[in-house]
Short mmCIF file of C-alpha atoms in Angstrom, two decimals:
data_model
loop_
_atom_site.label_atom_id
_atom_site.label_comp_id
_atom_site.label_asym_id
_atom_site.label_seq_id
_atom_site.Cartn_x
_atom_site.Cartn_y
_atom_site.Cartn_z
CA MET A 722 18.77 -6.98 1.58
CA SER A 723 20.58 -4.13 3.33
CA ASP A 724 21.12 -0.82 1.54
CA THR A 725 24.77 -0.12 2.39
CA TYR A 726 24.72 3.30 0.73
CA LEU A 727 21.75 4.44 2.85
CA ASN A 728 23.57 3.41 6.01
CA LEU A 729 26.79 5.16 4.99
CA VAL A 730 25.22 8.53 4.15
CA ASN A 731 23.42 8.63 7.49
CA SER A 732 26.35 8.11 9.84
CA GLY A 733 29.76 9.51 10.70
CA PHE A 734 32.27 10.90 8.26
CA THR A 735 30.52 9.50 5.18
CA LYS A 736 27.37 11.47 6.06
CA LYS A 737 29.33 14.72 6.06
CA LEU A 738 31.16 13.76 2.87
CA ALA A 739 27.93 12.93 1.04
CA LYS A 740 26.52 16.32 1.99
CA GLN A 741 29.65 18.13 0.78
CA LEU A 742 29.54 16.26 -2.54
CA GLY A 743 25.83 16.83 -3.03
CA LEU A 744 25.06 13.12 -3.13
CA PRO A 745 21.54 11.78 -2.45
CA GLN A 746 20.97 11.35 1.28
CA PRO A 747 17.89 9.20 1.73
CA ALA A 748 16.52 9.23 5.26
CA PRO A 749 15.97 5.93 7.10
CA LEU A 750 12.22 5.32 7.22
CA ARG A 751 10.38 4.80 10.48
CA ARG A 752 8.31 1.63 10.25
CA TYR A 753 5.49 0.39 12.44
CA ARG A 754 6.00 -1.42 15.71
CA PRO A 755 3.07 -2.65 17.84
CA GLY A 756 2.22 -0.17 20.57
CA GLN A 757 3.76 2.74 18.71
CA PRO A 758 1.78 6.01 18.97
CA LEU A 759 -0.01 7.08 15.81
CA LEU A 760 1.91 10.37 15.66
CA GLU A 761 4.70 11.82 17.78
CA GLY A 762 3.93 15.51 17.75
CA PRO A 763 1.11 17.92 16.92
CA THR A 764 -1.08 17.76 13.81
CA LEU A 765 -2.14 20.74 11.74
CA VAL A 766 -5.57 20.55 10.06
CA LEU A 767 -6.15 23.16 7.36
CA GLY A 768 -9.25 24.02 5.39
CA ARG A 769 -12.58 25.74 5.91
CA GLY A 770 -16.05 24.34 6.40
CA ALA A 771 -17.80 21.54 8.23
CA ASP A 772 -15.59 18.81 6.77
CA ALA A 773 -12.39 20.39 8.08
CA GLU A 774 -13.96 20.81 11.52
CA ALA A 775 -15.12 17.18 11.47
CA VAL A 776 -11.63 15.91 10.59
CA ALA A 777 -10.06 18.02 13.33
CA GLY A 778 -12.57 16.66 15.82
CA LEU A 779 -11.93 13.08 14.73
CA LEU A 780 -8.18 13.40 15.21
CA SER A 781 -8.45 15.08 18.61
CA THR A 782 -11.29 13.13 20.20
CA THR A 783 -11.00 9.67 18.63
CA TRP A 784 -7.22 9.35 18.51
CA ASP A 785 -6.30 11.85 21.23
CA LEU A 786 -3.95 13.82 18.99
CA GLU A 787 -2.85 17.38 19.60
CA VAL A 788 -4.63 19.24 16.81
CA HIS A 789 -4.04 22.80 15.64
CA ARG A 790 -6.24 24.66 13.15
CA HIS A 791 -3.73 27.43 12.43
CA ALA A 792 0.00 27.14 11.85
CA THR A 793 2.33 28.15 14.65
CA PRO A 794 5.83 28.83 13.29
CA GLU A 795 7.76 27.55 16.33
CA LEU A 796 6.06 24.12 16.30
CA ARG A 797 7.36 21.06 14.47
CA TYR A 798 4.33 19.27 13.09
CA ALA A 799 4.20 15.50 12.82
CA ALA A 800 1.46 15.78 10.19
CA VAL A 801 -0.41 18.30 8.09
CA VAL A 802 -3.91 17.38 6.92
CA VAL A 803 -5.38 19.61 4.22
CA VAL A 804 -9.16 19.27 3.81
CA LEU A 805 -10.18 20.37 0.31
CA THR A 806 -13.50 18.58 -0.06
CA GLU A 807 -15.50 21.80 -0.28
CA VAL A 808 -13.50 23.67 -2.94
CA THR A 809 -15.61 24.83 -5.87
CA GLN A 810 -13.05 26.70 -7.99
CA PRO A 811 -9.25 26.68 -8.37
CA THR A 812 -8.85 29.93 -6.40
CA ASP A 813 -10.29 28.15 -3.35
CA LEU A 814 -7.05 26.16 -3.16
CA SER A 815 -4.89 29.19 -2.47
CA GLU A 816 -5.56 29.84 1.22
CA PRO A 817 -5.23 26.28 2.61
CA VAL A 818 -2.41 25.26 0.30
CA LEU A 819 -0.29 28.33 1.01
CA ALA A 820 -0.92 27.86 4.73
CA ALA A 821 0.36 24.31 4.32
CA ALA A 822 3.39 25.65 2.47
CA GLY A 823 4.48 27.61 5.52
CA ALA A 824 3.97 24.60 7.81
CA LEU A 825 6.10 22.34 5.59
CA LYS A 826 9.19 24.27 6.61
CA SER A 827 8.75 22.92 10.14
CA LEU A 828 7.51 19.43 9.25
CA ALA A 829 9.23 16.83 11.42
CA ARG A 830 11.42 14.15 9.85
CA GLY A 831 9.23 11.30 8.75
CA GLY A 832 6.25 13.68 8.78
CA ARG A 833 3.00 13.13 6.93
CA VAL A 834 1.00 15.33 4.60
CA VAL A 835 -2.48 14.07 3.67
CA THR A 836 -5.06 15.79 1.48
CA LEU A 837 -8.78 15.03 1.46
CA SER A 838 -10.61 15.99 -1.70
CA ARG A 839 -13.50 14.91 -3.91
CA THR A 840 -13.59 13.07 -7.22
CA ALA A 841 -13.72 15.22 -10.34
CA THR A 842 -16.43 13.96 -12.69
CA ALA A 843 -17.81 14.89 -16.10
CA ASP A 844 -21.02 16.02 -14.39
CA ASP A 845 -19.22 18.73 -12.42
CA ALA A 846 -19.26 22.36 -13.43
CA PRO A 847 -15.97 23.13 -15.19
CA ALA A 848 -14.65 25.23 -12.29
CA VAL A 849 -15.48 22.50 -9.76
CA ALA A 850 -13.83 19.80 -11.88
CA ALA A 851 -10.77 21.99 -12.36
CA ALA A 852 -10.38 22.57 -8.62
CA ARG A 853 -10.84 18.91 -7.75
CA GLN A 854 -8.52 17.61 -10.45
CA GLY A 855 -6.00 20.24 -9.49
CA VAL A 856 -5.55 18.52 -6.14
CA ASP A 857 -4.16 15.48 -7.98
CA GLY A 858 -1.30 17.46 -9.52
CA LEU A 859 -0.78 19.44 -6.33
CA LEU A 860 -0.43 16.34 -4.13
CA ARG A 861 1.86 14.44 -6.46
CA SER A 862 4.14 17.46 -6.86
CA LEU A 863 4.18 18.21 -3.15
CA ALA A 864 5.19 14.62 -2.39
CA LYS A 865 8.22 14.97 -4.66
CA GLU A 866 9.37 18.01 -2.67
CA LEU A 867 9.28 16.45 0.79
CA ARG A 868 12.51 15.32 2.43
CA GLY A 869 13.64 13.53 5.57
CA GLY A 870 11.52 10.44 4.96
CA SER A 871 8.28 12.45 4.91
CA THR A 872 5.45 11.40 2.61
CA GLY A 873 2.46 13.00 0.95
CA ASN A 874 -0.71 11.09 0.04
CA GLY A 875 -4.33 11.91 -0.72
CA ILE A 876 -7.78 10.48 -0.06
CA VAL A 877 -10.35 11.15 -2.77
CA LEU A 878 -14.00 10.87 -1.78
CA ASP A 879 -16.79 10.05 -4.20
CA ALA A 880 -19.83 12.34 -4.08
CA ALA A 881 -21.91 10.52 -1.46
CA VAL A 882 -19.05 9.70 0.89
CA GLY A 883 -18.61 11.72 4.08
CA VAL A 884 -15.29 12.48 5.75
CA ASP A 885 -16.41 10.29 8.66
CA ALA A 886 -17.04 7.19 6.50
CA PRO A 887 -15.14 4.14 7.83
CA SER A 888 -12.84 3.84 4.82
CA VAL A 889 -11.98 7.54 4.90
CA VAL A 890 -11.10 7.22 8.57
CA GLY A 891 -9.18 3.98 7.93
CA ALA A 892 -7.26 5.45 5.00
CA LEU A 893 -6.45 8.60 6.97
CA ARG A 894 -5.06 6.55 9.85
CA PHE A 895 -3.05 4.38 7.44
CA PHE A 896 -1.49 7.35 5.67
CA LEU A 897 -0.70 9.13 8.94
CA SER A 898 0.89 6.05 10.48
CA THR A 899 4.31 4.50 9.96
CA ARG A 900 2.55 1.54 8.31
CA SER A 901 2.61 3.61 5.10
CA ALA A 902 6.34 4.40 5.24
CA PHE A 903 7.01 3.58 1.55
CA VAL A 904 3.64 4.73 0.16
CA ASP A 905 4.17 8.18 -1.31
CA GLY A 906 2.47 10.41 -3.86
CA GLN A 907 -0.65 8.25 -4.00
CA LEU A 908 -4.32 9.21 -4.21
CA LEU A 909 -6.70 6.55 -2.93
CA THR A 910 -10.36 6.80 -3.91
CA VAL A 911 -13.07 5.84 -1.42
CA SER A 912 -16.13 4.88 -3.44
CA SER A 913 -18.72 4.24 -0.74
CA ALA A 914 -19.55 4.51 2.94
CA ALA A 915 -19.21 0.73 3.35
CA GLY A 916 -16.87 -0.82 5.88
CA THR A 917 -16.64 -0.91 9.66
CA LEU A 918 -14.10 0.51 12.06
CA PRO A 919 -12.24 -2.11 14.09
CA THR A 920 -12.69 -2.42 17.83
CA SER A 921 -8.88 -2.53 18.05
CA TRP A 922 -6.57 -0.66 15.68
CA GLU A 923 -3.77 -2.94 16.90
CA ARG A 924 -5.61 -6.13 15.84
CA PRO A 925 -8.13 -5.13 13.16
CA LEU A 926 -8.22 -8.63 11.63
CA GLU A 927 -9.16 -10.48 14.81
CA GLY A 928 -11.36 -13.50 14.00
CA ARG A 929 -10.66 -13.41 10.25
CA VAL A 930 -9.11 -16.27 8.27
CA ALA A 931 -6.64 -15.21 5.57
CA VAL A 932 -5.09 -17.27 2.77
CA VAL A 933 -1.73 -16.06 1.44
CA THR A 934 -0.23 -17.65 -1.67
CA GLY A 935 3.51 -17.62 -2.24
CA ALA A 936 3.90 -17.39 1.53
CA ALA A 937 7.16 -19.32 2.04
CA ARG A 938 9.55 -16.45 1.37
CA GLY A 939 9.97 -12.76 0.64
CA ILE A 940 6.93 -10.54 0.36
CA GLY A 941 4.51 -13.44 0.92
CA GLU A 942 6.23 -14.40 4.16
CA SER A 943 6.04 -10.80 5.37
CA ILE A 944 2.34 -10.64 4.46
CA ALA A 945 1.67 -13.78 6.51
CA ASP A 946 3.56 -12.30 9.48
CA THR A 947 1.73 -8.98 9.26
CA LEU A 948 -1.77 -10.41 8.87
CA ALA A 949 -1.14 -12.68 11.86
CA ARG A 950 0.18 -9.75 13.89
CA ASP A 951 -3.06 -7.93 13.09
CA GLY A 952 -5.11 -10.83 14.44
CA ALA A 953 -5.83 -13.03 11.41
CA THR A 954 -5.50 -16.80 11.33
CA VAL A 955 -3.29 -17.49 8.32
CA VAL A 956 -3.30 -20.31 5.80
CA ALA A 957 0.15 -20.19 4.19
CA VAL A 958 0.19 -21.59 0.64
CA ASP A 959 3.19 -22.38 -1.53
CA MET A 960 4.72 -24.98 -3.82
CA PRO A 961 5.59 -28.43 -2.39
CA SER A 962 9.25 -27.67 -3.18
CA ALA A 963 9.07 -24.84 -0.60
CA GLY A 964 7.54 -27.14 2.00
CA GLU A 965 10.16 -26.74 4.72
CA HIS A 966 10.17 -22.93 4.56
CA LEU A 967 6.37 -22.92 4.33
CA THR A 968 6.00 -24.99 7.48
CA THR A 969 8.37 -22.67 9.32
CA VAL A 970 6.28 -19.65 8.37
CA ALA A 971 2.98 -21.34 9.24
CA ASN A 972 4.28 -22.46 12.63
CA ARG A 973 5.65 -19.01 13.43
CA VAL A 974 2.31 -17.30 12.73
CA ARG A 975 0.38 -20.15 14.41
CA GLY A 976 -1.50 -20.88 11.22
CA THR A 977 -1.55 -23.83 8.86
CA ALA A 978 0.42 -24.71 5.74
CA LEU A 979 -0.99 -25.91 2.43
CA GLN A 980 1.47 -27.22 -0.15
CA LEU A 981 -0.14 -26.44 -3.48
CA ASP A 982 0.68 -25.42 -7.05
CA VAL A 983 -1.69 -22.49 -7.61
CA THR A 984 -1.89 -23.32 -11.33
CA ALA A 985 -3.58 -26.66 -10.58
CA GLU A 986 -7.11 -26.86 -11.97
CA ASP A 987 -8.52 -27.61 -8.51
CA ALA A 988 -6.39 -25.08 -6.58
CA GLY A 989 -9.40 -22.97 -5.58
CA GLU A 990 -11.37 -25.95 -4.35
CA ARG A 991 -8.40 -27.23 -2.34
CA ILE A 992 -7.86 -23.84 -0.71
CA LEU A 993 -11.53 -23.68 0.26
CA GLU A 994 -11.53 -27.24 1.55
CA HIS A 995 -8.44 -26.65 3.69
CA ALA A 996 -9.62 -23.33 5.15
CA LEU A 997 -13.09 -24.60 5.98
CA ALA A 998 -11.92 -27.92 7.40
CA ARG A 999 -9.13 -26.46 9.54
CA HIS A 1000 -10.55 -23.05 10.46
CA GLY A 1001 -14.26 -23.09 9.68
CA ARG A 1002 -14.28 -20.08 7.37
CA ILE A 1003 -12.39 -18.08 4.75
CA ASP A 1004 -12.47 -14.28 4.71
CA ILE A 1005 -9.36 -12.94 2.99
CA VAL A 1006 -7.38 -14.20 0.00
CA VAL A 1007 -4.08 -12.57 -0.86
CA HIS A 1008 -2.83 -13.51 -4.32
CA ASN A 1009 0.90 -13.05 -3.89
CA ALA A 1010 2.34 -16.03 -5.80
CA GLY A 1011 4.20 -14.82 -8.86
CA ILE A 1012 7.17 -15.54 -11.11
CA THR A 1013 9.33 -13.71 -13.66
CA ARG A 1014 10.88 -15.01 -16.89
CA ASP A 1015 12.41 -11.82 -18.28
CA LYS A 1016 13.37 -11.59 -21.94
CA LEU A 1017 13.10 -8.99 -24.68
CA LEU A 1018 9.94 -9.61 -26.67
CA ALA A 1019 11.96 -10.23 -29.83
CA ASN A 1020 13.52 -13.21 -28.04
CA MET A 1021 10.42 -14.34 -26.15
CA THR A 1022 9.42 -17.99 -26.30
CA PRO A 1023 6.30 -19.88 -25.15
CA GLU A 1024 8.43 -21.43 -22.38
CA LYS A 1025 9.02 -17.96 -20.93
CA TRP A 1026 5.67 -16.38 -21.74
CA ASP A 1027 3.12 -19.03 -20.80
CA PRO A 1028 4.24 -19.88 -17.22
CA VAL A 1029 4.24 -16.19 -16.20
CA LEU A 1030 0.67 -15.69 -17.39
CA ALA A 1031 -0.37 -19.01 -15.86
CA VAL A 1032 0.94 -18.23 -12.36
CA ASN A 1033 0.49 -14.47 -12.19
CA ILE A 1034 -3.04 -14.05 -13.55
CA ALA A 1035 -4.72 -17.23 -14.83
CA ALA A 1036 -4.34 -18.95 -11.44
CA GLN A 1037 -5.89 -15.96 -9.67
CA LEU A 1038 -8.87 -15.95 -12.02
CA ARG A 1039 -9.46 -19.66 -11.49
CA ILE A 1040 -9.18 -19.44 -7.69
CA ASN A 1041 -11.47 -16.40 -7.58
CA GLU A 1042 -14.10 -18.23 -9.60
CA ALA A 1043 -14.05 -21.09 -7.11
CA LEU A 1044 -14.42 -18.65 -4.24
CA LEU A 1045 -17.23 -16.66 -5.81
CA THR A 1046 -19.31 -19.72 -6.70
CA SER A 1047 -18.80 -21.55 -3.42
CA GLY A 1048 -21.21 -19.65 -1.19
CA ASP A 1049 -18.57 -19.79 1.56
CA PHE A 1050 -16.84 -16.51 0.72
CA ALA A 1051 -19.63 -14.14 1.66
CA ASP A 1052 -18.92 -12.40 4.99
CA GLU A 1053 -17.35 -9.07 3.97
CA PRO A 1054 -14.71 -10.99 1.96
CA ARG A 1055 -11.49 -9.40 0.79
CA ILE A 1056 -9.37 -10.20 -2.26
CA VAL A 1057 -6.02 -8.44 -2.41
CA SER A 1058 -3.83 -9.16 -5.44
CA LEU A 1059 -0.20 -8.28 -6.01
CA ALA A 1060 0.21 -6.24 -9.17
CA SER A 1061 3.36 -4.26 -10.02
CA THR A 1062 4.43 -0.86 -11.26
CA SER A 1063 5.61 -2.81 -14.33
CA GLY A 1064 1.96 -3.49 -15.09
CA ILE A 1065 1.27 0.26 -15.03
CA ALA A 1066 4.31 1.85 -16.65
CA GLY A 1067 5.89 -1.17 -18.37
CA ASN A 1068 9.48 -2.33 -18.04
CA ARG A 1069 12.06 -3.32 -20.64
CA GLY A 1070 12.36 -7.08 -20.96
CA GLN A 1071 9.16 -7.73 -19.01
CA THR A 1072 6.37 -7.82 -21.58
CA ASN A 1073 5.14 -11.12 -20.16
CA TYR A 1074 5.32 -9.97 -16.53
CA ALA A 1075 3.81 -6.56 -17.32
CA ALA A 1076 0.95 -8.19 -19.24
CA SER A 1077 0.19 -10.43 -16.27
CA LYS A 1078 0.35 -7.62 -13.73
CA GLY A 1079 -1.67 -5.28 -15.92
CA GLY A 1080 -4.13 -8.16 -16.09
CA VAL A 1081 -4.31 -8.22 -12.29
CA ILE A 1082 -5.34 -4.56 -12.28
CA GLY A 1083 -8.11 -5.23 -14.78
CA MET A 1084 -9.20 -8.33 -12.87
CA VAL A 1085 -9.69 -6.58 -9.51
CA ARG A 1086 -11.58 -3.76 -11.19
CA ALA A 1087 -14.02 -6.24 -12.75
CA THR A 1088 -14.17 -8.57 -9.74
CA ALA A 1089 -14.93 -5.90 -7.15
CA PRO A 1090 -18.59 -5.39 -8.20
CA LEU A 1091 -19.20 -9.13 -7.83
CA LEU A 1092 -18.27 -8.91 -4.14
CA GLU A 1093 -20.10 -5.72 -3.18
CA ALA A 1094 -23.38 -7.54 -2.49
CA PHE A 1095 -21.56 -9.39 0.33
CA GLY A 1096 -19.83 -6.27 1.67
CA GLY A 1097 -16.65 -7.48 -0.02
CA THR A 1098 -13.88 -5.84 -1.98
CA ALA A 1099 -11.18 -6.67 -4.49
CA ASN A 1100 -8.13 -4.43 -4.72
CA ALA A 1101 -4.52 -4.59 -5.83
CA VAL A 1102 -1.18 -3.51 -4.40
CA ALA A 1103 1.49 -2.53 -6.92
CA PRO A 1104 5.02 -2.67 -5.49
CA GLY A 1105 7.92 -0.80 -7.03
CA PHE A 1106 11.54 -1.60 -6.15
CA ILE A 1107 11.39 -3.80 -3.04
CA GLU A 1108 14.47 -5.30 -1.37
CA THR A 1109 13.97 -9.02 -1.99
CA ASP A 1110 16.04 -11.98 -3.16
CA MET A 1111 14.80 -11.23 -6.68
CA THR A 1112 16.01 -7.62 -6.74
CA ALA A 1113 19.27 -8.70 -5.06
CA ARG A 1114 20.11 -10.53 -8.32
CA ILE A 1115 19.98 -7.28 -10.29
CA PRO A 1116 23.49 -6.07 -11.26
CA ALA A 1117 24.93 -3.82 -8.55
CA VAL A 1118 25.03 -0.53 -10.49
CA THR A 1119 21.54 -1.02 -11.92
CA ARG A 1120 20.27 -1.87 -8.44
CA GLN A 1121 21.71 1.33 -6.96
CA VAL A 1122 20.15 3.44 -9.71
CA ALA A 1123 16.77 1.76 -9.24
CA ARG A 1124 16.85 2.48 -5.52
CA ARG A 1125 17.43 6.22 -6.00
CA LEU A 1126 14.79 6.85 -8.68
CA ASN A 1127 11.85 7.35 -6.32
CA SER A 1128 11.03 10.34 -4.13
CA LEU A 1129 12.29 8.57 -0.99
CA GLN A 1130 15.54 7.62 -2.80
CA GLN A 1131 15.62 4.04 -1.52
CA GLY A 1132 14.11 0.61 -2.00
CA GLY A 1133 11.15 -0.54 0.00
CA GLN A 1134 11.02 -3.52 2.33
CA PRO A 1135 8.68 -6.53 2.05
CA VAL A 1136 6.89 -5.31 5.17
CA ASP A 1137 5.91 -2.10 3.31
CA VAL A 1138 3.91 -4.18 0.86
CA ALA A 1139 2.54 -6.31 3.69
CA GLU A 1140 1.28 -3.30 5.65
CA THR A 1141 -0.62 -2.06 2.60
CA VAL A 1142 -2.13 -5.49 2.00
CA ALA A 1143 -3.21 -5.62 5.65
CA PHE A 1144 -4.94 -2.24 5.35
CA LEU A 1145 -6.86 -3.26 2.22
CA ALA A 1146 -7.81 -6.56 3.88
CA SER A 1147 -9.18 -4.79 6.96
CA PRO A 1148 -12.85 -4.07 7.75
CA ALA A 1149 -12.14 -0.34 7.53
CA ALA A 1150 -11.30 -0.60 3.81
CA GLY A 1151 -14.78 -1.70 2.79
CA GLY A 1152 -15.33 1.47 0.77
CA VAL A 1153 -12.13 1.03 -1.27
CA VAL A 1154 -13.32 -0.96 -4.26
CA GLY A 1155 -11.40 -2.11 -7.34
CA ARG A 1156 -8.43 0.18 -6.70
CA VAL A 1157 -4.67 -0.10 -7.07
CA LEU A 1158 -2.45 1.30 -4.33
CA ARG A 1159 1.20 1.63 -5.28
CA VAL A 1160 3.97 0.92 -2.78
CA CYS A 1161 6.87 2.42 -4.64
CA GLY A 1162 8.10 5.56 -2.88
CA GLN A 1163 6.63 7.51 -5.86
CA ASN A 1164 9.01 6.10 -8.45
CA MET A 1165 7.09 6.86 -11.65
CA VAL A 1166 7.49 10.13 -13.55
CA GLY A 1167 4.49 12.33 -12.81
CA GLN A 1168 2.90 9.85 -10.39
#
């Protein structure tokens, strides 16, 4: 659905009027197109030590970016990368962070700020833990200050993970690119050095077979399109009632369609049977199918509660069990489940939906260790306000307010969710295990 307000405040007389009145002026976001350069302009890498030098070398030699190690006032930087992995006390933050502060004044529209830091643990010395945890508050606050469609995100490395680990490199490229246009204020933890870098960043899923549930429309349709664009063969799954739309999607992505109610007891077995019979393998499962039956808890009935839990979480658990016990889901498999910011922060009138989406977060956290022996992962994507048919039914005033509540002051698009799913499904995300990555434009207070 088009955001008329966003279009008005970025063109002609209405743009000038909005500025005079002090109205929000969200910037149109640049989204990924195949063949697009990773960055259009120089990159500033800040920080001392071997890690900062390694990151600068990676950006300049591997991706052929113009990299600067010291800020030059007259330059407009496309990205600022702040390497903080070697800080040992809060005062160590001052030099690189204040250097970044000066560079932010010349950050290009749609620019990127990415921090690299290490996990704060209970085993750390108090000063080390303070410095590392301080990066969390720093990054989230910085992201709220950026304008012009720019975003700030962070990569958090566990103790044994180097800055050159595949998932660190993959996450850095994702956050720098326009694929992450609506991901803002997020810190993604890389738990291990697992994963492999793709031979082609344009088609990182080449040779993989991906199943997408709820693929006939909306976010699921966009996920199918994006995975296919990235090289995957797609099995599009949806209800028989969506058969015509489902076939259209499957034909467009040159995949196959499977009409199936995911709540069926044998749904997992049927998905496996179809994928193996038609494509010879199954590598990626994206649990996107979901429903809402909103009602205040005081007025909740079994007819509104039970179906939401059945579709949104029970079906995923049942399908995952079939996958994990089959022996056919064992070649660096990926499970990516759609959660929601409602499952993290709650939402009035959505106790059933929030319970199911909170359940998804718990499920991927507990499922991930079961896949690690096969080089696999389970992760979740939690969308915020996304422009879909569902959000189009929200009353107009409420919809406008919801759009402006995040740091980017607009709703996301289905493709924003799809790009994040594609990253987590990629070989380069093998070290991202049991995590939740929000696609919400930083719409939650403090996060």
